[in-house]
mmCIF file with all atom_site columns, C-alpha atoms in Angstrom:
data_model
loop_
_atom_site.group_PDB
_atom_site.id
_atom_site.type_symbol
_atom_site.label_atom_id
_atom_site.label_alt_id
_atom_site.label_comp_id
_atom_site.label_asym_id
_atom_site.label_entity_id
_atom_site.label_seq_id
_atom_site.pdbx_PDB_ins_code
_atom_site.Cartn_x
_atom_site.Cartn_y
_atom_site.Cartn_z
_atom_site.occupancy
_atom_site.B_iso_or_equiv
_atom_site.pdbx_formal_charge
_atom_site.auth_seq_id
_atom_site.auth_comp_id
_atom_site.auth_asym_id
_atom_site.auth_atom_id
_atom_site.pdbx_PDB_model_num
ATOM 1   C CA . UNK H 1 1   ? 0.000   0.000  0.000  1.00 36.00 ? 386 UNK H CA 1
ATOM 2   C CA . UNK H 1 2   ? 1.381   3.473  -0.932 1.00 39.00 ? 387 UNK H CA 1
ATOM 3   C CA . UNK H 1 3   ? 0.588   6.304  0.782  1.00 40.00 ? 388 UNK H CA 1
ATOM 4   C CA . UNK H 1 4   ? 0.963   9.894  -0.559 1.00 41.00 ? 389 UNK H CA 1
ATOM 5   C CA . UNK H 1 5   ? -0.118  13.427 0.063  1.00 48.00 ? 390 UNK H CA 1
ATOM 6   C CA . UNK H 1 6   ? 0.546   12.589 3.862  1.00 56.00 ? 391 UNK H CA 1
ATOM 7   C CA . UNK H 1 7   ? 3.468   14.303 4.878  1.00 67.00 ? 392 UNK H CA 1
ATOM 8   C CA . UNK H 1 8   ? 3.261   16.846 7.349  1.00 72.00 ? 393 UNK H CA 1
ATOM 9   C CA . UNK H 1 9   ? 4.167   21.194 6.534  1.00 81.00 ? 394 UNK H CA 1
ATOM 10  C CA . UNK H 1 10  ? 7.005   21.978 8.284  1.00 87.00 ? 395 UNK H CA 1
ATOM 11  C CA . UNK H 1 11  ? 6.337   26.063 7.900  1.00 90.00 ? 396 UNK H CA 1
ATOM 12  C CA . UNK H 1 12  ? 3.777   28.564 6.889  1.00 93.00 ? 397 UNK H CA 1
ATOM 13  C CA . UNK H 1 13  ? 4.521   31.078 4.418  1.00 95.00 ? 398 UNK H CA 1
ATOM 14  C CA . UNK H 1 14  ? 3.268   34.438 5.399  1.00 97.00 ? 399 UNK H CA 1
ATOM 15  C CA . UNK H 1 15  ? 5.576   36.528 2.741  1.00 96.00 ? 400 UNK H CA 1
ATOM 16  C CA . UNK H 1 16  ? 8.921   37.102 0.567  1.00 95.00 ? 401 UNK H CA 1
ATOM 17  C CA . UNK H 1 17  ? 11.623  39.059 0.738  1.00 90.00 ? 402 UNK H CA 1
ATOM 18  C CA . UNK H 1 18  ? 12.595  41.246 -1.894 1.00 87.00 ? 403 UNK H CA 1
ATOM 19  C CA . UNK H 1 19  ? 15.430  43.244 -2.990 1.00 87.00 ? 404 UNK H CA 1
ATOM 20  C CA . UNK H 1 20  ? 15.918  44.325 0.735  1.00 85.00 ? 405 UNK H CA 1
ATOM 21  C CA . UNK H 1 21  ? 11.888  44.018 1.469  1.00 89.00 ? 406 UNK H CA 1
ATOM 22  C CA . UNK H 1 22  ? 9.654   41.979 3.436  1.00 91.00 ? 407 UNK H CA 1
ATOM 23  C CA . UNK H 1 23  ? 6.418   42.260 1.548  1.00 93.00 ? 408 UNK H CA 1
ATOM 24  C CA . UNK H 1 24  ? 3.341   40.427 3.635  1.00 95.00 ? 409 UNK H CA 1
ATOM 25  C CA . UNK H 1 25  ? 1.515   37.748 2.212  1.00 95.00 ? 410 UNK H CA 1
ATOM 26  C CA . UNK H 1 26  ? -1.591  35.297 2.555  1.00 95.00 ? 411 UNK H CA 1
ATOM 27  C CA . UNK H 1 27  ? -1.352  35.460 6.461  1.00 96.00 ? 412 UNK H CA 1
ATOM 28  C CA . UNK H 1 28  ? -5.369  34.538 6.969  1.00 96.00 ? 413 UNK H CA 1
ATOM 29  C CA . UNK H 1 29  ? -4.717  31.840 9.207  1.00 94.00 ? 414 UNK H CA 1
ATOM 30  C CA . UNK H 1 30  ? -2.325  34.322 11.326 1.00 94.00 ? 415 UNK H CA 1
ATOM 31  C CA . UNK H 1 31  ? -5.315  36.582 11.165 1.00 95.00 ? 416 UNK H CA 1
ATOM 32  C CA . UNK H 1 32  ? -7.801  34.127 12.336 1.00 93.00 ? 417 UNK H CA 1
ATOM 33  C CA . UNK H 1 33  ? -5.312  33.166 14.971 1.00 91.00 ? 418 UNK H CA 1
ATOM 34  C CA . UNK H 1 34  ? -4.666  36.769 16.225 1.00 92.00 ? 419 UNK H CA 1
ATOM 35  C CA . UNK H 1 35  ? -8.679  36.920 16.227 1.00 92.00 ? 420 UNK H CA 1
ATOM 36  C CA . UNK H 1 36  ? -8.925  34.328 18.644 1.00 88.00 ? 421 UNK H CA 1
ATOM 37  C CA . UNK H 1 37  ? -6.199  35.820 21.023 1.00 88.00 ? 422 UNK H CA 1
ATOM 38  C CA . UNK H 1 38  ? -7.898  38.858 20.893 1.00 88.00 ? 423 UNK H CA 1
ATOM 39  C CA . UNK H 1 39  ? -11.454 37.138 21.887 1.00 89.00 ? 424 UNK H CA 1
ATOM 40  C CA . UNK H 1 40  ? -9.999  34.759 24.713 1.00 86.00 ? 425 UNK H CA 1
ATOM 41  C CA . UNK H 1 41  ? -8.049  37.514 26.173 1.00 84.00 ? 426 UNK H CA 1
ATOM 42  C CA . UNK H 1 42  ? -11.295 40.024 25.799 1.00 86.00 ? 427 UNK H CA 1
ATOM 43  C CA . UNK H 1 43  ? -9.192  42.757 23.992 1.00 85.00 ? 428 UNK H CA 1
ATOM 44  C CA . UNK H 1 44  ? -10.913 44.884 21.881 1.00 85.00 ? 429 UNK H CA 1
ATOM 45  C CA . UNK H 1 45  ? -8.980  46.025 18.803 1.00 87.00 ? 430 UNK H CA 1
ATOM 46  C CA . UNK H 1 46  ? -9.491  45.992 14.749 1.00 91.00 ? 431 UNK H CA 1
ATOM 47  C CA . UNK H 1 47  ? -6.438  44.759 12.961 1.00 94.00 ? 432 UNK H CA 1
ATOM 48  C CA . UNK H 1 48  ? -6.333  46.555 9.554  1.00 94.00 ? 433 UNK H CA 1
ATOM 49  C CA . UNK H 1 49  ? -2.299  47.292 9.569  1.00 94.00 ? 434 UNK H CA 1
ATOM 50  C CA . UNK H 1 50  ? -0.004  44.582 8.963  1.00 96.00 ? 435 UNK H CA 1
ATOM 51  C CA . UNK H 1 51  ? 4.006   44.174 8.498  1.00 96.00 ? 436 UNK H CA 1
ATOM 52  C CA . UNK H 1 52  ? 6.869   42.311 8.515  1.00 96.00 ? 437 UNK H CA 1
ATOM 53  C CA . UNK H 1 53  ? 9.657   44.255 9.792  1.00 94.00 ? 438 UNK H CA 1
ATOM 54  C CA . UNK H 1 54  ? 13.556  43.113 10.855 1.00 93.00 ? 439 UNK H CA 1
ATOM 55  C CA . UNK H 1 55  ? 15.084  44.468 13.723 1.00 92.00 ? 440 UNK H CA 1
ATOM 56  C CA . UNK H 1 56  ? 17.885  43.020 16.207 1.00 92.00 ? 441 UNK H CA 1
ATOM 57  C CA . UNK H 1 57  ? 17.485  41.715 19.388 1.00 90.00 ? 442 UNK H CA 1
ATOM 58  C CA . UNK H 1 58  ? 17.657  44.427 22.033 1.00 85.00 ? 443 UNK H CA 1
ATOM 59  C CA . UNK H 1 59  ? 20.169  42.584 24.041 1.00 90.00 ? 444 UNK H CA 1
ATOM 60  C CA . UNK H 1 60  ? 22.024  39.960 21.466 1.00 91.00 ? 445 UNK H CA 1
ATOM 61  C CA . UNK H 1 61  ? 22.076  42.258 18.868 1.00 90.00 ? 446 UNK H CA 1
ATOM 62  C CA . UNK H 1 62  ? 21.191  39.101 16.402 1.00 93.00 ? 447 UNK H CA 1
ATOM 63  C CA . UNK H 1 63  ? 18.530  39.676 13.295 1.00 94.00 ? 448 UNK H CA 1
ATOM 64  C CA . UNK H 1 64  ? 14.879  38.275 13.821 1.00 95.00 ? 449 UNK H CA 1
ATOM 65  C CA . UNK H 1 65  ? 11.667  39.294 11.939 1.00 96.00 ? 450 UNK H CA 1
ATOM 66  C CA . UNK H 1 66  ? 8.120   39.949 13.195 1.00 96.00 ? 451 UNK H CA 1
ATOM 67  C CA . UNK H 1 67  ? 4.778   39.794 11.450 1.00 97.00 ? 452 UNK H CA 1
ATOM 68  C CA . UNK H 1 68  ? 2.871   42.358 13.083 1.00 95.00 ? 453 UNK H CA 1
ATOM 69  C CA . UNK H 1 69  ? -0.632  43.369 13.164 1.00 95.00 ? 454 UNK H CA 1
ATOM 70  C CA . UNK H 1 70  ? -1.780  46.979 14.423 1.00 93.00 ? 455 UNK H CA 1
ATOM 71  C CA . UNK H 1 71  ? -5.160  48.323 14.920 1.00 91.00 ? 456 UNK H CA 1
ATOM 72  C CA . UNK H 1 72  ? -6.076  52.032 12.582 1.00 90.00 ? 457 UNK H CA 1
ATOM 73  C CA . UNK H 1 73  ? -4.260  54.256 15.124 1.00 87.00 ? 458 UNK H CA 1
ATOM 74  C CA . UNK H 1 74  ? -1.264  51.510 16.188 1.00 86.00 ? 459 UNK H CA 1
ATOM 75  C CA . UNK H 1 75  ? -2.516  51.720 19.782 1.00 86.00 ? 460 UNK H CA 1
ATOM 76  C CA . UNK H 1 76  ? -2.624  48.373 19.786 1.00 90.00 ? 461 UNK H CA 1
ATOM 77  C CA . UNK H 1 77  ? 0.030   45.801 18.282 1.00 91.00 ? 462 UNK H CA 1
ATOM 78  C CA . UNK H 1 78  ? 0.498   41.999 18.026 1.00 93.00 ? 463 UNK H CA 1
ATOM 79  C CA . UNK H 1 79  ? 3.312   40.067 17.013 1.00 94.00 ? 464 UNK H CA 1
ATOM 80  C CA . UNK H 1 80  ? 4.421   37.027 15.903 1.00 95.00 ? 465 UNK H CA 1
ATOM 81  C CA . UNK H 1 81  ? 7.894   36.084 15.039 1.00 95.00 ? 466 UNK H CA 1
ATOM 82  C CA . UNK H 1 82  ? 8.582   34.778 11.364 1.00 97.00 ? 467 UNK H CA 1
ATOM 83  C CA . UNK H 1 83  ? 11.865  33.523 9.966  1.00 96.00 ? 468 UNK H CA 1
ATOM 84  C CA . UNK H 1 84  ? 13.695  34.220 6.489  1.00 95.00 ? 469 UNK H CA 1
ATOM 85  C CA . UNK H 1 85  ? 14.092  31.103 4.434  1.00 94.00 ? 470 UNK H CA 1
ATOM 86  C CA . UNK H 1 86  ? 15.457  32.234 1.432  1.00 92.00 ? 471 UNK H CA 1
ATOM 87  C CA . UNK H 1 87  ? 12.845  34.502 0.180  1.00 94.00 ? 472 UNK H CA 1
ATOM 88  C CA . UNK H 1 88  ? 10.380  33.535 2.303  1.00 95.00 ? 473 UNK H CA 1
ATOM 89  C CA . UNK H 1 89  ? 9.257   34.520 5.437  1.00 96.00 ? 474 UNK H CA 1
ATOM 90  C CA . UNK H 1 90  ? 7.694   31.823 7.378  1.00 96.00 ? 475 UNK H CA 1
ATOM 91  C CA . UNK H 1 91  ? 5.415   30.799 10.166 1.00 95.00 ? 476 UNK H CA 1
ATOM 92  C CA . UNK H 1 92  ? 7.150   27.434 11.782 1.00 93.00 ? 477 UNK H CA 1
ATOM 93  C CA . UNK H 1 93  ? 6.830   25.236 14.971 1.00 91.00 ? 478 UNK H CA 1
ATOM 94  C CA . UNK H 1 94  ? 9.627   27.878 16.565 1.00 90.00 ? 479 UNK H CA 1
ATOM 95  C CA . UNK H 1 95  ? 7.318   30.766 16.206 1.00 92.00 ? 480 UNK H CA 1
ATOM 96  C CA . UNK H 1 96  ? 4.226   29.144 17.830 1.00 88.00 ? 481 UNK H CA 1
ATOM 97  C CA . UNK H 1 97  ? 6.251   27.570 20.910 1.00 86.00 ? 482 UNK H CA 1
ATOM 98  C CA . UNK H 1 98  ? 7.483   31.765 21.581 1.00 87.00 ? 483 UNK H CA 1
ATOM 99  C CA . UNK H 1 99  ? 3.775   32.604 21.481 1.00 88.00 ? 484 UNK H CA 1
ATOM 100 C CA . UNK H 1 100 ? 2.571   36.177 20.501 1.00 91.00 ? 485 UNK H CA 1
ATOM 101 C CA . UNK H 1 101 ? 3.479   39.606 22.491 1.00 89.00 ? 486 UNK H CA 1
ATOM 102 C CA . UNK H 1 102 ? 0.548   42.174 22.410 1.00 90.00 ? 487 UNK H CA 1
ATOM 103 C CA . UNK H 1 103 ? 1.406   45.508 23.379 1.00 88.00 ? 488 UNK H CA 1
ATOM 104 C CA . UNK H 1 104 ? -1.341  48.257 24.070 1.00 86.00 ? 489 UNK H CA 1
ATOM 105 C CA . UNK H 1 105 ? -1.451  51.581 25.702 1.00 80.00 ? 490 UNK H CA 1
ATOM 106 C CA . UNK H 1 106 ? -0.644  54.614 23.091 1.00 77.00 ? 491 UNK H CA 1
ATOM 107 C CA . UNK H 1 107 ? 0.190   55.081 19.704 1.00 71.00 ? 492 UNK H CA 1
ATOM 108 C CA . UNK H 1 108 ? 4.134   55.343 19.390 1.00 73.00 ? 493 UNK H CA 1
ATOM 109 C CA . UNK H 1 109 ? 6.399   53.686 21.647 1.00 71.00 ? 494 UNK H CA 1
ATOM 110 C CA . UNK H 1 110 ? 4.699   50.895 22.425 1.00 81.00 ? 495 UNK H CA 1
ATOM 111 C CA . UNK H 1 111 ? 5.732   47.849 20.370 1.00 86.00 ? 496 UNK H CA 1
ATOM 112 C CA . UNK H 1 112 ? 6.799   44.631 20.835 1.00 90.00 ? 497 UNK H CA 1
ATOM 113 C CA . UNK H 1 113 ? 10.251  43.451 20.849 1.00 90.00 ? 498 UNK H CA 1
ATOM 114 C CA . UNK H 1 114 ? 12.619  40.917 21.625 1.00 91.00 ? 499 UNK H CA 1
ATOM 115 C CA . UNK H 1 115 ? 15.261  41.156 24.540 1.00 90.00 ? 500 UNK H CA 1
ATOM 116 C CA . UNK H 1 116 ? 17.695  37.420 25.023 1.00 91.00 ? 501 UNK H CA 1
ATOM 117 C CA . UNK H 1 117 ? 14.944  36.278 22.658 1.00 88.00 ? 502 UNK H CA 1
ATOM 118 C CA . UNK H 1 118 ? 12.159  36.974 25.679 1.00 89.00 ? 503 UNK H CA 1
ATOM 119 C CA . UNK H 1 119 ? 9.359   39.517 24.646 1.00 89.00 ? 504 UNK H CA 1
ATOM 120 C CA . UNK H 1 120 ? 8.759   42.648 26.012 1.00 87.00 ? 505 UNK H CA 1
ATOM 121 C CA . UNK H 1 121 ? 7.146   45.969 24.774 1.00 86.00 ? 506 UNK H CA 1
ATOM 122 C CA . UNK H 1 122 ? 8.984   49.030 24.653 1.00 82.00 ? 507 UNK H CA 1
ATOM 123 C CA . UNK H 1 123 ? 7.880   51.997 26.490 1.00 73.00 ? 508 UNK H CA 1
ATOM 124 C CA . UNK H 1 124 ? 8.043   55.308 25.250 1.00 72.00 ? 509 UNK H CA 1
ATOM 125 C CA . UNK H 1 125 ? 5.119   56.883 25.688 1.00 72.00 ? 510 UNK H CA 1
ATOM 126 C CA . UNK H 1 126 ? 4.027   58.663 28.498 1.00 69.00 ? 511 UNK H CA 1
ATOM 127 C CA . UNK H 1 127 ? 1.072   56.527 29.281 1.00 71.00 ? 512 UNK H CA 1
ATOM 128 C CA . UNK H 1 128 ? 1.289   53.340 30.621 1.00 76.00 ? 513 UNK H CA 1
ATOM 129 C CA . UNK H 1 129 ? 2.463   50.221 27.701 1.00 76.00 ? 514 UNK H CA 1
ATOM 130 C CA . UNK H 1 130 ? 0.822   46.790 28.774 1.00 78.00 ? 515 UNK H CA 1
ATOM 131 C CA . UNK H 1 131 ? 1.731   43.642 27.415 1.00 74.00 ? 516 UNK H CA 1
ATOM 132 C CA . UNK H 1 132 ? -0.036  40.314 26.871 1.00 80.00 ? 517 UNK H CA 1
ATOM 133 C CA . UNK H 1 133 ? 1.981   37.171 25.772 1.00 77.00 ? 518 UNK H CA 1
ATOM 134 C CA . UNK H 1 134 ? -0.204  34.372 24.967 1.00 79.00 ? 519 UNK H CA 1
ATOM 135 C CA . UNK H 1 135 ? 0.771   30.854 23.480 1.00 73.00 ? 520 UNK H CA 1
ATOM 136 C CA . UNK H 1 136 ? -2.308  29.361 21.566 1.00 61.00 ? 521 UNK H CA 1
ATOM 137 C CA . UNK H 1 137 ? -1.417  26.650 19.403 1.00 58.00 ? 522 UNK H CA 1
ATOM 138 C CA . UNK H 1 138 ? -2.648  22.802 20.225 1.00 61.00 ? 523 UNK H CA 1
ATOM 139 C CA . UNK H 1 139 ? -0.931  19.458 19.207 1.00 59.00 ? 524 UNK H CA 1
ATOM 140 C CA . UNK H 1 140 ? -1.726  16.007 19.846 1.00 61.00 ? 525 UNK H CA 1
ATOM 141 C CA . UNK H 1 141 ? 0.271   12.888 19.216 1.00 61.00 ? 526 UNK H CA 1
ATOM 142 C CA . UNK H 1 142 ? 0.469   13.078 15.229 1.00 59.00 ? 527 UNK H CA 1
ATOM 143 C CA . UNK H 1 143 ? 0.855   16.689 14.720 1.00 74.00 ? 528 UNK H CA 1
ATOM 144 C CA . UNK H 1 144 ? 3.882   19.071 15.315 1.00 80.00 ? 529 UNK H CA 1
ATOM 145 C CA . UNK H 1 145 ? 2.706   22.673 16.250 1.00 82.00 ? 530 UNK H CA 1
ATOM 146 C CA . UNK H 1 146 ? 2.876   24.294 13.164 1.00 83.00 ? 531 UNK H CA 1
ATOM 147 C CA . UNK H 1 147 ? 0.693   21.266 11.636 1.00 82.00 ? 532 UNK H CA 1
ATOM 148 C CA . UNK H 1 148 ? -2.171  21.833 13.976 1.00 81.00 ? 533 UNK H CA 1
ATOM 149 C CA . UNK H 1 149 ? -1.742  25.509 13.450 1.00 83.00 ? 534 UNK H CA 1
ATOM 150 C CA . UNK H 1 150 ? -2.383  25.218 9.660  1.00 83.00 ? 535 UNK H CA 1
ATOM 151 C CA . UNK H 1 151 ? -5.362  22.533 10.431 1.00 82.00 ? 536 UNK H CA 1
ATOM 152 C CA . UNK H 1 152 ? -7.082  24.397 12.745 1.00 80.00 ? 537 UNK H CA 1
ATOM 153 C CA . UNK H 1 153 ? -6.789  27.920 11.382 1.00 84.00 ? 538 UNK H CA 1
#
């Protein structure tokens, strides 16, 4: 018996990097994901901005990427990190094990980051920066977490 079309996605692409730009792509099942993290943790916020943006770790100085979300005024802001694999920027089991850093409070200055690869949101602003992390991804014994991600979402 051969069996085919069975093999499990190691990663999610979300976009592609081009000549020095990370352009976003199909991220719907980020979207829907984000959706539910807003719902469970009772936040209420409109996505309508979205990005993938490099920057360097605050303390190691090494390269990551984030695919963030922002509401119209960027008062609000999720993120998720992505990686670069060749020109693609993926979702993989990595990102969903970190979780997602939401970061709310005022419109500049308030952003999530990475420090030693831990999240935190910068603070800025004058007015107090709060941040959520929440890790919402499920598994069971025949999925990795990037494979229930993509089945579920």
């Amino acid at each position: 018996m051969l069996l085919s079309g069975c093999s499990e996605q190691k990663s999610l692409t979300v976009g592609t990097f081009v000549n020095n730009t990370c352009a976003v792509g199909n991220i719907d099942k980020v979207k829907n994901y984000w959706s539910m993290i807003l719902e469970h943790n009772k936040m209420d916020a409109r996505l309508e901005n979205f990005k993938i943006i490099g920057k360097e770790d605050l303390q190691t100085g090494e390269s990551y990427y984030l695919l963030i979300g922002a509401n119209k005024d960027y008062s609000f802001n999720i993120a998720t990190q992505v990686f670069r694999e060749g020109n693609s920027i993926v979702l993989n089991d990595s990102s969903l094990v970190k979780g997602s850093a939401s970061c709310l409070g005022c419109t500049t200055g308030c952003s999530p980051e990475l420090s030693n690869g831990v999240w935190l949101c910068t603070n800025t602003c004058e007015t107090a920066c709060t941040k959520v992390i929440t890790v919402a991804h499920e598994e069971n014994n025949y999925t990795t977490p990037i494979q229930a991600f993509i089945e579920r979402y």
